[in-house]
Structure formats: C-alpha cells, structure tokens
Short mmCIF file of C-alpha atoms and ligand atoms in Angstrom, two decimals:
data_model
loop_
_atom_site.label_atom_id
_atom_site.label_comp_id
_atom_site.label_asym_id
_atom_site.label_seq_id
_atom_site.Cartn_x
_atom_site.Cartn_y
_atom_site.Cartn_z
CA UNK A 16 127.29 -92.49 -78.68
CA UNK A 17 124.42 -90.00 -78.74
CA UNK A 18 122.35 -88.97 -75.72
CA UNK A 19 118.77 -88.44 -76.82
CA UNK A 20 115.93 -87.23 -74.61
CA UNK A 21 112.75 -89.18 -75.36
CA UNK A 22 109.46 -87.45 -74.57
CA UNK A 23 106.55 -89.60 -75.82
CA UNK A 24 103.90 -87.30 -74.25
CA UNK A 25 100.14 -87.77 -74.54
CA UNK A 26 97.46 -89.39 -76.68
CA UNK A 27 98.94 -91.27 -79.61
CA UNK A 28 102.40 -89.83 -78.80
CA UNK A 29 103.69 -92.97 -77.01
CA UNK A 30 102.41 -95.31 -79.76
CA UNK A 31 104.01 -93.46 -82.66
CA UNK A 32 107.22 -92.74 -80.75
CA UNK A 33 107.60 -96.41 -79.93
CA UNK A 34 107.52 -97.28 -83.67
CA UNK A 35 109.88 -94.39 -84.43
CA UNK A 36 112.32 -95.58 -81.79
CA UNK A 37 112.12 -99.11 -83.15
CA UNK A 38 113.02 -97.97 -86.67
CA UNK A 39 115.81 -95.70 -85.39
CA UNK A 40 117.23 -98.58 -83.32
CA UNK A 41 117.13 -100.85 -86.37
CA UNK A 42 119.00 -98.24 -88.40
CA UNK A 43 121.49 -97.87 -85.53
CA UNK A 44 122.14 -101.61 -85.47
CA UNK A 45 122.64 -101.74 -89.23
CA UNK A 46 124.93 -98.70 -89.33
CA UNK A 47 126.84 -99.16 -86.07
CA UNK A 48 125.38 -96.14 -84.27
CA UNK A 49 124.78 -96.07 -80.50
CA UNK A 50 122.03 -94.10 -78.82
CA UNK A 51 121.52 -93.71 -75.11
CA UNK A 52 117.80 -92.88 -74.63
CA UNK A 53 116.72 -90.79 -71.62
CA UNK A 54 112.98 -91.10 -71.28
CA UNK A 55 110.94 -88.36 -69.57
CA UNK A 56 107.27 -88.81 -68.64
CA UNK A 57 106.15 -85.19 -69.23
CA UNK A 58 102.60 -84.67 -70.39
CA UNK A 59 99.02 -84.64 -69.14
CA UNK A 60 99.30 -87.65 -66.82
CA UNK A 61 102.37 -86.37 -64.95
CA UNK A 62 100.79 -82.95 -64.69
CA UNK A 63 97.52 -84.29 -63.24
CA UNK A 64 99.22 -86.76 -60.86
CA UNK A 65 102.16 -84.69 -59.67
CA UNK A 66 101.55 -81.15 -60.84
CA UNK A 67 104.82 -81.35 -62.78
CA UNK A 68 105.09 -79.89 -66.29
CA UNK A 69 108.70 -79.47 -67.44
CA UNK A 70 110.95 -78.87 -64.43
CA UNK A 71 114.05 -76.72 -64.87
CA UNK A 72 116.17 -79.57 -63.54
CA UNK A 73 115.10 -81.76 -66.48
CA UNK A 74 115.60 -78.86 -68.86
CA UNK A 75 119.20 -78.44 -67.72
CA UNK A 76 119.83 -82.17 -68.24
CA UNK A 77 118.29 -82.00 -71.71
CA UNK A 78 120.44 -78.97 -72.58
CA UNK A 79 123.48 -81.24 -72.38
CA UNK A 80 122.08 -83.86 -74.77
CA UNK A 81 122.51 -84.39 -78.51
CA UNK A 82 118.83 -84.18 -79.40
CA UNK A 83 115.22 -84.65 -78.37
CA UNK A 84 112.74 -87.08 -79.89
CA UNK A 85 109.25 -85.86 -79.12
CA UNK A 86 105.76 -87.35 -79.61
CA UNK A 87 102.90 -84.97 -78.87
CA UNK A 88 101.35 -83.20 -75.89
CA UNK A 89 97.74 -82.28 -75.20
CA UNK A 90 95.17 -83.95 -72.95
CA UNK A 91 91.41 -83.33 -72.93
CA UNK A 92 91.46 -83.34 -69.10
CA UNK A 93 93.79 -80.33 -69.01
CA UNK A 94 92.83 -76.78 -69.94
CA UNK A 95 94.00 -76.21 -73.57
CA UNK A 96 97.28 -74.37 -73.77
CA UNK A 97 98.90 -75.39 -70.49
CA UNK A 98 100.73 -78.49 -71.73
CA UNK A 99 101.47 -76.95 -75.13
CA UNK A 100 102.93 -73.76 -73.63
CA UNK A 101 104.68 -75.19 -70.60
CA UNK A 102 106.19 -78.26 -72.26
CA UNK A 103 106.44 -78.03 -76.06
CA UNK A 104 106.81 -74.28 -76.48
CA UNK A 105 108.99 -74.06 -73.36
CA UNK A 106 111.38 -76.56 -74.95
CA UNK A 107 111.39 -74.71 -78.28
CA UNK A 108 111.91 -71.30 -76.66
CA UNK A 109 114.34 -72.12 -73.88
CA UNK A 110 116.53 -74.15 -76.23
CA UNK A 111 116.15 -71.36 -78.79
CA UNK A 112 115.13 -73.75 -81.56
CA UNK A 113 114.37 -70.84 -83.83
CA UNK A 114 114.02 -72.83 -87.04
CA UNK A 115 111.12 -75.18 -87.61
CA UNK A 116 111.90 -77.23 -90.70
CA UNK A 117 108.93 -79.12 -92.12
CA UNK A 118 109.46 -81.00 -95.38
CA UNK A 119 106.37 -81.21 -97.61
CA UNK A 120 106.95 -84.21 -99.81
CA UNK A 121 104.39 -86.55 -101.26
CA UNK A 122 105.94 -90.02 -101.22
CA UNK A 123 105.43 -92.45 -104.12
CA UNK A 124 102.51 -94.74 -103.45
CA UNK A 125 100.64 -92.22 -101.32
CA UNK A 126 97.57 -90.74 -102.92
CA UNK A 127 97.31 -87.07 -102.06
CA UNK A 128 94.06 -85.14 -102.25
CA UNK A 129 95.27 -83.67 -105.54
CA UNK A 130 95.15 -86.84 -107.54
CA UNK A 131 96.50 -85.33 -110.72
CA UNK A 132 99.65 -84.21 -108.90
CA UNK A 133 102.23 -86.86 -108.13
CA UNK A 134 105.20 -87.16 -105.83
CA UNK A 135 107.18 -85.26 -108.45
CA UNK A 136 105.05 -82.16 -107.92
CA UNK A 137 105.01 -82.03 -104.13
CA UNK A 138 108.48 -81.76 -102.68
CA UNK A 139 109.53 -78.63 -100.82
CA UNK A 140 110.84 -77.43 -97.48
CA UNK A 141 108.70 -75.29 -95.27
CA UNK A 142 110.73 -73.28 -92.77
CA UNK A 143 108.81 -71.67 -89.98
CA UNK A 144 110.24 -69.09 -87.59
CA UNK A 145 109.71 -70.79 -84.27
CA UNK A 146 110.10 -68.33 -81.37
CA UNK A 147 108.41 -64.98 -82.17
CA UNK A 148 105.34 -63.47 -83.87
CA UNK A 149 102.06 -64.06 -82.01
CA UNK A 150 103.73 -66.95 -80.19
CA UNK A 151 105.39 -64.62 -77.66
CA UNK A 152 102.26 -65.21 -75.55
CA UNK A 153 102.07 -61.62 -74.38
CA UNK A 154 98.54 -60.47 -73.79
CA UNK A 155 95.61 -60.75 -71.43
CA UNK A 156 91.86 -60.84 -71.12
CA UNK A 157 90.30 -58.18 -68.95
CA UNK A 158 87.05 -56.50 -68.07
CA UNK A 159 86.85 -52.94 -66.82
CA UNK A 160 87.88 -49.38 -67.65
CA UNK A 161 91.57 -49.72 -66.92
CA UNK A 162 94.07 -52.41 -67.56
CA UNK A 163 97.80 -52.59 -67.29
CA UNK A 164 100.15 -55.35 -68.33
CA UNK A 165 103.78 -55.60 -67.27
CA UNK A 166 105.48 -58.46 -68.95
CA UNK A 167 109.12 -59.41 -69.21
CA UNK A 168 109.75 -61.17 -72.50
CA UNK A 169 112.95 -63.19 -72.47
CA UNK A 170 114.43 -64.63 -75.58
CA UNK A 171 117.94 -65.68 -76.44
CA UNK A 172 118.38 -62.66 -78.69
CA UNK A 173 116.87 -59.99 -76.45
CA UNK A 174 114.96 -59.19 -73.29
CA UNK A 175 112.08 -56.71 -73.42
CA UNK A 176 110.16 -55.14 -70.61
CA UNK A 177 106.72 -54.68 -72.12
CA UNK A 178 104.16 -52.33 -70.58
CA UNK A 179 100.70 -51.99 -72.03
CA UNK A 180 98.13 -49.57 -70.75
CA UNK A 181 94.40 -49.45 -71.60
CA UNK A 182 92.13 -46.62 -70.53
CA UNK A 183 88.54 -46.88 -71.67
CA UNK A 184 85.58 -44.55 -71.57
CA UNK A 185 83.33 -47.19 -70.21
CA UNK A 186 83.66 -50.72 -69.00
CA UNK A 187 84.59 -53.19 -71.75
CA UNK A 188 85.70 -56.76 -71.97
CA UNK A 189 88.73 -57.43 -74.16
CA UNK A 190 91.18 -60.12 -75.03
CA UNK A 191 94.35 -59.07 -76.80
CA UNK A 192 97.59 -60.57 -77.92
CA UNK A 193 100.76 -58.86 -78.98
CA UNK A 194 102.78 -59.99 -81.99
CA UNK A 195 106.45 -59.17 -82.26
CA UNK A 196 109.23 -59.87 -84.74
CA UNK A 197 112.81 -58.82 -84.17
CA UNK A 198 115.14 -57.98 -87.04
CA UNK A 199 117.73 -60.41 -85.68
CA UNK A 200 115.15 -63.15 -85.20
CA UNK A 201 113.86 -62.70 -88.75
CA UNK A 202 117.35 -62.48 -90.18
CA UNK A 203 118.63 -65.74 -88.72
CA UNK A 204 115.76 -67.91 -89.96
CA UNK A 205 115.52 -66.31 -93.41
CA UNK A 206 119.27 -66.75 -93.74
CA UNK A 207 118.84 -70.44 -92.89
CA UNK A 208 116.25 -70.77 -95.68
CA UNK A 209 118.57 -69.28 -98.30
CA UNK A 210 121.53 -71.31 -97.17
CA UNK A 211 119.43 -74.52 -97.25
CA UNK A 212 118.33 -73.70 -100.82
CA UNK A 213 121.95 -72.98 -101.71
CA UNK A 214 123.25 -76.26 -100.24
CA UNK A 215 120.52 -78.36 -101.81
CA UNK A 216 120.79 -76.63 -105.19
CA UNK A 217 117.22 -75.31 -105.09
CA UNK A 218 116.83 -72.17 -107.18
CA UNK A 219 113.88 -70.55 -105.48
CA UNK A 220 112.95 -69.27 -102.01
CA UNK A 221 109.47 -67.92 -101.34
CA UNK A 222 108.16 -66.10 -98.31
CA UNK A 223 104.79 -65.54 -96.72
CA UNK A 224 103.49 -62.54 -94.82
CA UNK A 225 100.52 -60.23 -94.49
CA UNK A 226 102.40 -56.99 -95.06
CA UNK A 227 99.39 -55.47 -96.81
CA UNK A 228 97.49 -55.29 -93.52
CA UNK A 229 99.84 -56.00 -90.62
CA UNK A 230 102.42 -53.76 -92.20
CA UNK A 231 104.70 -53.05 -89.25
CA UNK A 232 105.62 -56.54 -88.12
CA UNK A 233 105.44 -58.25 -91.50
CA UNK A 234 106.80 -55.18 -93.30
CA UNK A 235 110.00 -55.65 -91.32
CA UNK A 236 110.01 -59.35 -92.17
CA UNK A 237 109.65 -58.61 -95.89
CA UNK A 238 112.41 -55.97 -95.76
CA UNK A 239 114.83 -58.44 -94.16
CA UNK A 240 113.81 -61.12 -96.69
CA UNK A 241 114.62 -58.80 -99.60
CA UNK A 242 117.96 -57.79 -98.09
CA UNK A 243 119.08 -61.38 -97.68
CA UNK A 244 117.72 -62.34 -101.11
CA UNK A 245 120.01 -59.73 -102.67
CA UNK A 246 122.99 -61.64 -101.26
CA UNK A 247 121.91 -64.68 -103.32
CA UNK A 248 121.58 -63.46 -106.92
CA UNK A 249 121.42 -67.03 -108.26
CA UNK A 250 118.31 -67.86 -106.20
CA UNK A 251 115.02 -66.32 -107.24
CA UNK A 252 113.10 -64.88 -104.33
CA UNK A 253 109.43 -64.03 -104.18
CA UNK A 254 106.94 -62.73 -101.64
CA UNK A 255 103.33 -63.84 -101.21
CA UNK A 256 100.54 -62.81 -98.93
CA UNK A 257 99.50 -65.69 -96.77
CA UNK A 258 95.99 -66.01 -98.19
CA UNK A 259 97.35 -66.27 -101.73
CA UNK A 260 99.95 -68.77 -100.57
CA UNK A 261 97.23 -71.00 -99.08
CA UNK A 262 95.65 -71.13 -102.51
CA UNK A 263 98.88 -71.63 -104.45
CA UNK A 264 100.10 -74.46 -102.24
CA UNK A 265 97.03 -76.37 -103.39
CA UNK A 266 96.77 -75.21 -107.01
CA UNK A 267 100.48 -75.10 -107.91
CA UNK A 268 102.56 -76.93 -105.30
CA UNK A 269 105.24 -77.69 -107.90
CA UNK A 270 106.11 -73.96 -107.90
CA UNK A 271 107.71 -74.16 -104.47
CA UNK A 272 111.11 -75.37 -103.32
CA UNK A 273 111.70 -73.54 -100.04
CA UNK A 274 109.11 -71.43 -98.23
CA UNK A 275 110.09 -69.37 -95.20
CA UNK A 276 107.37 -67.98 -92.97
CA UNK A 277 106.70 -66.19 -89.70
CA UNK A 278 105.54 -68.43 -86.88
CA UNK A 279 101.74 -68.35 -86.95
CA UNK A 280 101.25 -68.48 -90.72
CA UNK A 281 103.79 -71.30 -90.70
CA UNK A 282 101.73 -73.21 -88.16
CA UNK A 283 98.62 -72.92 -90.32
CA UNK A 284 100.26 -73.56 -93.69
CA UNK A 285 102.16 -76.63 -92.50
CA UNK A 286 98.89 -78.37 -91.65
CA UNK A 287 97.96 -77.61 -95.24
CA UNK A 288 101.39 -78.95 -96.24
CA UNK A 289 100.65 -82.11 -94.28
CA UNK A 290 97.44 -82.84 -96.16
CA UNK A 291 99.26 -82.25 -99.46
CA UNK A 292 101.55 -85.12 -98.56
CA UNK A 293 98.73 -87.52 -97.80
CA UNK A 294 97.70 -86.57 -94.27
CA UNK A 295 98.76 -85.19 -90.94
CA UNK A 296 100.22 -88.59 -89.97
CA UNK A 297 102.79 -88.36 -92.78
CA UNK A 298 104.44 -85.09 -91.78
CA UNK A 299 107.69 -84.67 -89.86
CA UNK A 300 109.19 -81.64 -88.17
CA UNK A 301 112.55 -80.51 -86.86
CA UNK A 302 112.88 -77.71 -84.30
CA UNK A 303 116.42 -76.60 -84.94
CA UNK A 304 118.95 -74.59 -83.04
CA UNK A 305 122.02 -74.97 -85.27
CA UNK A 306 124.32 -74.25 -82.31
CA UNK A 307 122.29 -76.02 -79.61
CA UNK A 308 119.95 -78.92 -78.91
CA UNK A 309 117.35 -79.65 -81.59
CA UNK A 310 114.03 -81.49 -81.24
CA UNK A 311 112.33 -83.82 -83.69
CA UNK A 312 108.60 -84.55 -83.67
CA UNK A 313 105.69 -85.40 -85.93
CA UNK A 314 103.66 -82.30 -86.74
CA UNK A 315 100.44 -83.89 -85.52
CA UNK A 316 99.09 -83.43 -82.01
CA UNK A 317 98.19 -85.99 -79.36
CA UNK A 318 94.89 -87.08 -81.02
CA UNK A 319 93.29 -88.18 -77.71
CA UNK A 320 90.42 -89.93 -79.51
CA UNK A 321 92.88 -92.33 -81.15
CA UNK A 322 94.81 -93.03 -77.95
CA UNK A 323 95.58 -96.73 -77.29
CA UNK A 324 93.72 -97.83 -80.41
CA UNK A 325 97.01 -98.68 -82.12
CA UNK A 326 95.79 -97.36 -85.46
CA UNK A 327 97.60 -94.06 -85.86
CA UNK A 328 100.14 -93.59 -88.62
CA UNK A 329 103.73 -93.58 -87.27
CA UNK A 330 105.33 -92.45 -90.57
CA UNK A 331 105.61 -88.76 -89.58
CA UNK A 332 107.34 -89.76 -86.34
CA UNK A 333 109.60 -92.22 -88.15
CA UNK A 334 110.57 -89.56 -90.71
CA UNK A 335 111.25 -87.17 -87.82
CA UNK A 336 113.64 -89.87 -86.57
CA UNK A 337 115.35 -89.84 -89.98
CA UNK A 338 115.68 -86.06 -89.75
CA UNK A 339 117.25 -86.47 -86.30
CA UNK A 340 119.87 -88.93 -87.59
CA UNK A 341 120.57 -86.58 -90.52
CA UNK A 342 121.19 -83.68 -88.14
CA UNK A 343 123.45 -85.85 -86.01
CA UNK A 344 125.53 -86.39 -89.14
CA UNK A 345 124.35 -89.98 -89.76
CA UNK A 346 123.38 -89.33 -93.39
CA UNK A 347 123.47 -92.96 -94.52
CA UNK A 348 121.20 -94.24 -91.75
CA UNK A 349 118.85 -91.33 -92.31
CA UNK A 350 118.54 -91.90 -96.07
CA UNK A 351 118.05 -95.62 -95.43
CA UNK A 352 115.05 -94.91 -93.19
CA UNK A 353 113.56 -92.62 -95.84
CA UNK A 354 114.10 -95.26 -98.50
CA UNK A 355 112.52 -97.95 -96.29
CA UNK A 356 109.47 -95.74 -95.69
CA UNK A 357 109.16 -95.04 -99.43
CA UNK A 358 109.48 -98.68 -100.27
CA UNK A 359 106.74 -99.75 -97.83
CA UNK A 360 104.43 -97.02 -99.11
CA UNK A 361 105.14 -97.75 -102.74
CA UNK A 362 104.48 -101.43 -102.26
CA UNK A 363 101.24 -100.42 -100.60
CA UNK A 364 100.62 -103.73 -98.79
CA UNK A 365 100.91 -102.33 -95.29
CA UNK A 366 98.81 -99.21 -94.72
CA UNK A 367 97.33 -97.59 -91.68
CA UNK A 368 93.71 -96.51 -91.69
CA UNK A 369 94.42 -92.92 -92.76
CA UNK A 370 96.13 -94.30 -95.88
CA UNK A 371 93.14 -96.44 -96.72
CA UNK A 372 94.36 -99.69 -95.14
CA UNK A 373 93.68 -101.79 -92.05
CA UNK A 374 97.13 -102.16 -90.56
CA UNK A 375 98.10 -101.12 -87.06
CA UNK A 376 100.68 -98.58 -85.92
CA UNK A 377 102.93 -101.51 -84.95
CA UNK A 378 102.58 -103.32 -88.27
CA UNK A 379 103.55 -100.17 -90.11
CA UNK A 380 106.62 -99.67 -87.87
CA UNK A 381 107.58 -103.33 -88.13
CA UNK A 382 107.42 -103.45 -91.91
CA UNK A 383 109.60 -100.33 -92.21
CA UNK A 384 112.12 -101.76 -89.73
CA UNK A 385 112.06 -105.08 -91.60
CA UNK A 386 112.86 -103.50 -94.99
CA UNK A 387 115.60 -101.46 -93.34
CA UNK A 388 117.24 -104.64 -92.03
CA UNK A 389 117.18 -106.37 -95.41
CA UNK A 390 118.33 -103.28 -97.28
CA UNK A 391 121.73 -103.01 -95.66
CA UNK A 392 122.46 -106.70 -96.05
CA UNK A 393 122.05 -106.60 -99.83
C1 IPM B 401 102.63 -77.43 -84.12
C2 IPM B 401 101.52 -77.37 -83.11
C3 IPM B 401 101.96 -76.47 -81.95
C4 IPM B 401 102.15 -75.05 -82.49
C5 IPM B 401 101.00 -76.44 -80.74
C6 IPM B 401 100.74 -77.84 -80.20
C7 IPM B 401 101.54 -75.56 -79.63
O1 IPM B 401 100.34 -76.95 -83.71
O2 IPM B 401 103.73 -77.89 -83.77
O3 IPM B 401 102.42 -77.01 -85.27
O4 IPM B 401 101.19 -74.27 -82.62
O5 IPM B 401 103.30 -74.72 -82.81
MG1 MG B 402 100.49 -76.81 -85.85
#
C-alpha cells in the first residue's frame, strides 16, 4: 500500500491529473497494487478564498508519504510567482528533491517539429539540478542610494547568511538576483546523471553551462562535472555552452543520451525538449530525492486559458504517473502504462487537439486505460 499526496492545483491541472489517476488506478488493478490517495486543494482558489498556500502541517504529513502526484499551479488572478514559489518550489526545496529528471523521447506515431527525425532519434534523459542556481530566490528590487539585504538561505546541504550591500553615487533603481551553486549540490546531481547512464547502459553524458561568461558559478559546475566524469572512463563526457546546446538539441538530438544541467538552463532547455517530443503536453517530470519523498508532474503549467475546456493533453501527466510507479519499484505496471500510451499514439485514432485531433482529455485518458486493461489479460 502506497500513500500518495495528490495535488491537482490550478488551470488544466485537475483535468490532466484526473486522467493520470485513472490510468494509474487501472494499472494498479491489473497489477495488484494499492494506493491510498490523499488529496490537497492547494492552488490559486484556496489561496484567494482562505489565504492558505502550503501550510507546514500539510508539508509534515506529505513528508511521511511515498510520493506526490502533482498537476500544475498558477492562476491569472494571483500575482505571478506567489503560487509557484510558495507551493511548487517550496515542495521541491523543503523535500530536497534535488534531481529533476525529464525524459525527452519522441513516441512512435507522434509527429515532432523535425519531421525527418523519428522516435529513434529523440530519446534522452534531461537531468536538471532542482534546488540552486538562480532559483535560490535571493535578491531584491530597490530605489535609492543605499540598499542592504540580509537573507538566510536554508537548504538541506547548508545554511548561508547572505548580506549584500549597495552604495551608489546617486539614486538608482535596480533589480538583482543572486545565483549560487554549491560543490556538494552540483556533485550529487551530476553523480546521479552518470550513475543513470551507467545503469541504463548509455555511453555518453553531456553537460550545459555558461562558463565562458558566468565563470565562477558555472566554472565550479564544470570542474565538478569533469572530476566525476573521470570516475567513469567507459562513459564519454562532454561540455557545451547553453546557447550551443539549444541549437544542437534541435539539429542533432540523436547525439544525446543524458544531459545534466544547472537549474535555470534546465528549465529553459526542457521546454525545448518538450517540443522535440511533440509538444508541452507530452512531457513528464520527476522531482527526485533518492532518500526522501519524490514528486511527479507534467512539465507544463496550469494553462488557465484551457481550464475546464477538457481539451488538454493528459499524456505528460500519465507518463509522470508511470515514472512514479517506476520509482516506487512497480516496474511492470510502469512499463505497461508506457506501452499503452505508445500504442494509443501509434494507432493515432484518439488524439487531443495539440496532436492534430479532436478528442477530449477524457477520451485520451480512457483509451489509454482501456488498452492497459486488455494488455494484461492477453
Ligand atoms: C517547471 C516550471 C517551474 C520552474 C515554474 C512553474 C516555477 O517552469 O517546472 O519547469 O521554473 O521550475
Ligand atoms: Mg519550466
């Protein structure tokens, strides 16, 4: 029996999560797995009605669970950043989910934007560091001649008391943001990338940085990458600047097997990864703490304009469900969901609007669940 926190969130979140849950429950029935779902209403509505974001009491309950299945947060009625920071990023940071694993895999039957590349060419893992870099949210906007910031940055690996002092000749208006990478924080995620490549028999790990300009922070990252690479002589390791990587992911996606990246470049490049696999609705994501509670979500946001239309693509959320079962150790059920998704896409009869069809979110979820049921019986 697994205890799973369910956070559908905002916008299309509840619609896609409901299809994901349906497919997971079908797999559970077929493979004799039991899940106890604990649903939490966090998101824009709860914030506006009750001024509640993610209370510590809920966080301590969730800390005891086996996983989190998450939709999306973000609401046009709420100032951008509040829900993202205080719910999604708070979960990632306080549960120390330092690895963000985002498979980039074009499934058969899905036409990517690169029509001459097929599903054989687009199949790699993108691993994004998930707690540091510019995401430490340390900074301010100010106007004046003097400014001081005192900020306590708490992470699982360290606590830093950060003091920043500006003294200006004349009054100015500034916004600034501090980026930070720790050696330990870089080490643990890069190590994960190499060990994933090793386990899956993938002979190449690539990294992304901007060490030619932001040489301190990303210089450290690159140094740690090279150190760990030397422990894996059988795996070839190469470094790219982020701008070049953006180009290569489009021109030569077949080059890549595992890419490991600092947080912000990873955020940007995984949207690019999503479009390579047919669209943002196709892409799944796992926020992993190998020793703690991990969280599984589609990489798309809440898409408020699509809310309640029932037309969004639930495949990313369903594949995130497969990743969750895989991490729980339910390999068979997880592979079965992936196979059911592939089979529906390959057949091509049921397609949501983004895939060029007319089917609803529900129809897509139902047909995947249906195939899953018949698969196990044969
Ligand atoms: C993602 C999203 C989030 C991020 C936002 C919603 C905070 O873009 O999961 O990629 O920037 O990490
Ligand atoms: Mg993103």
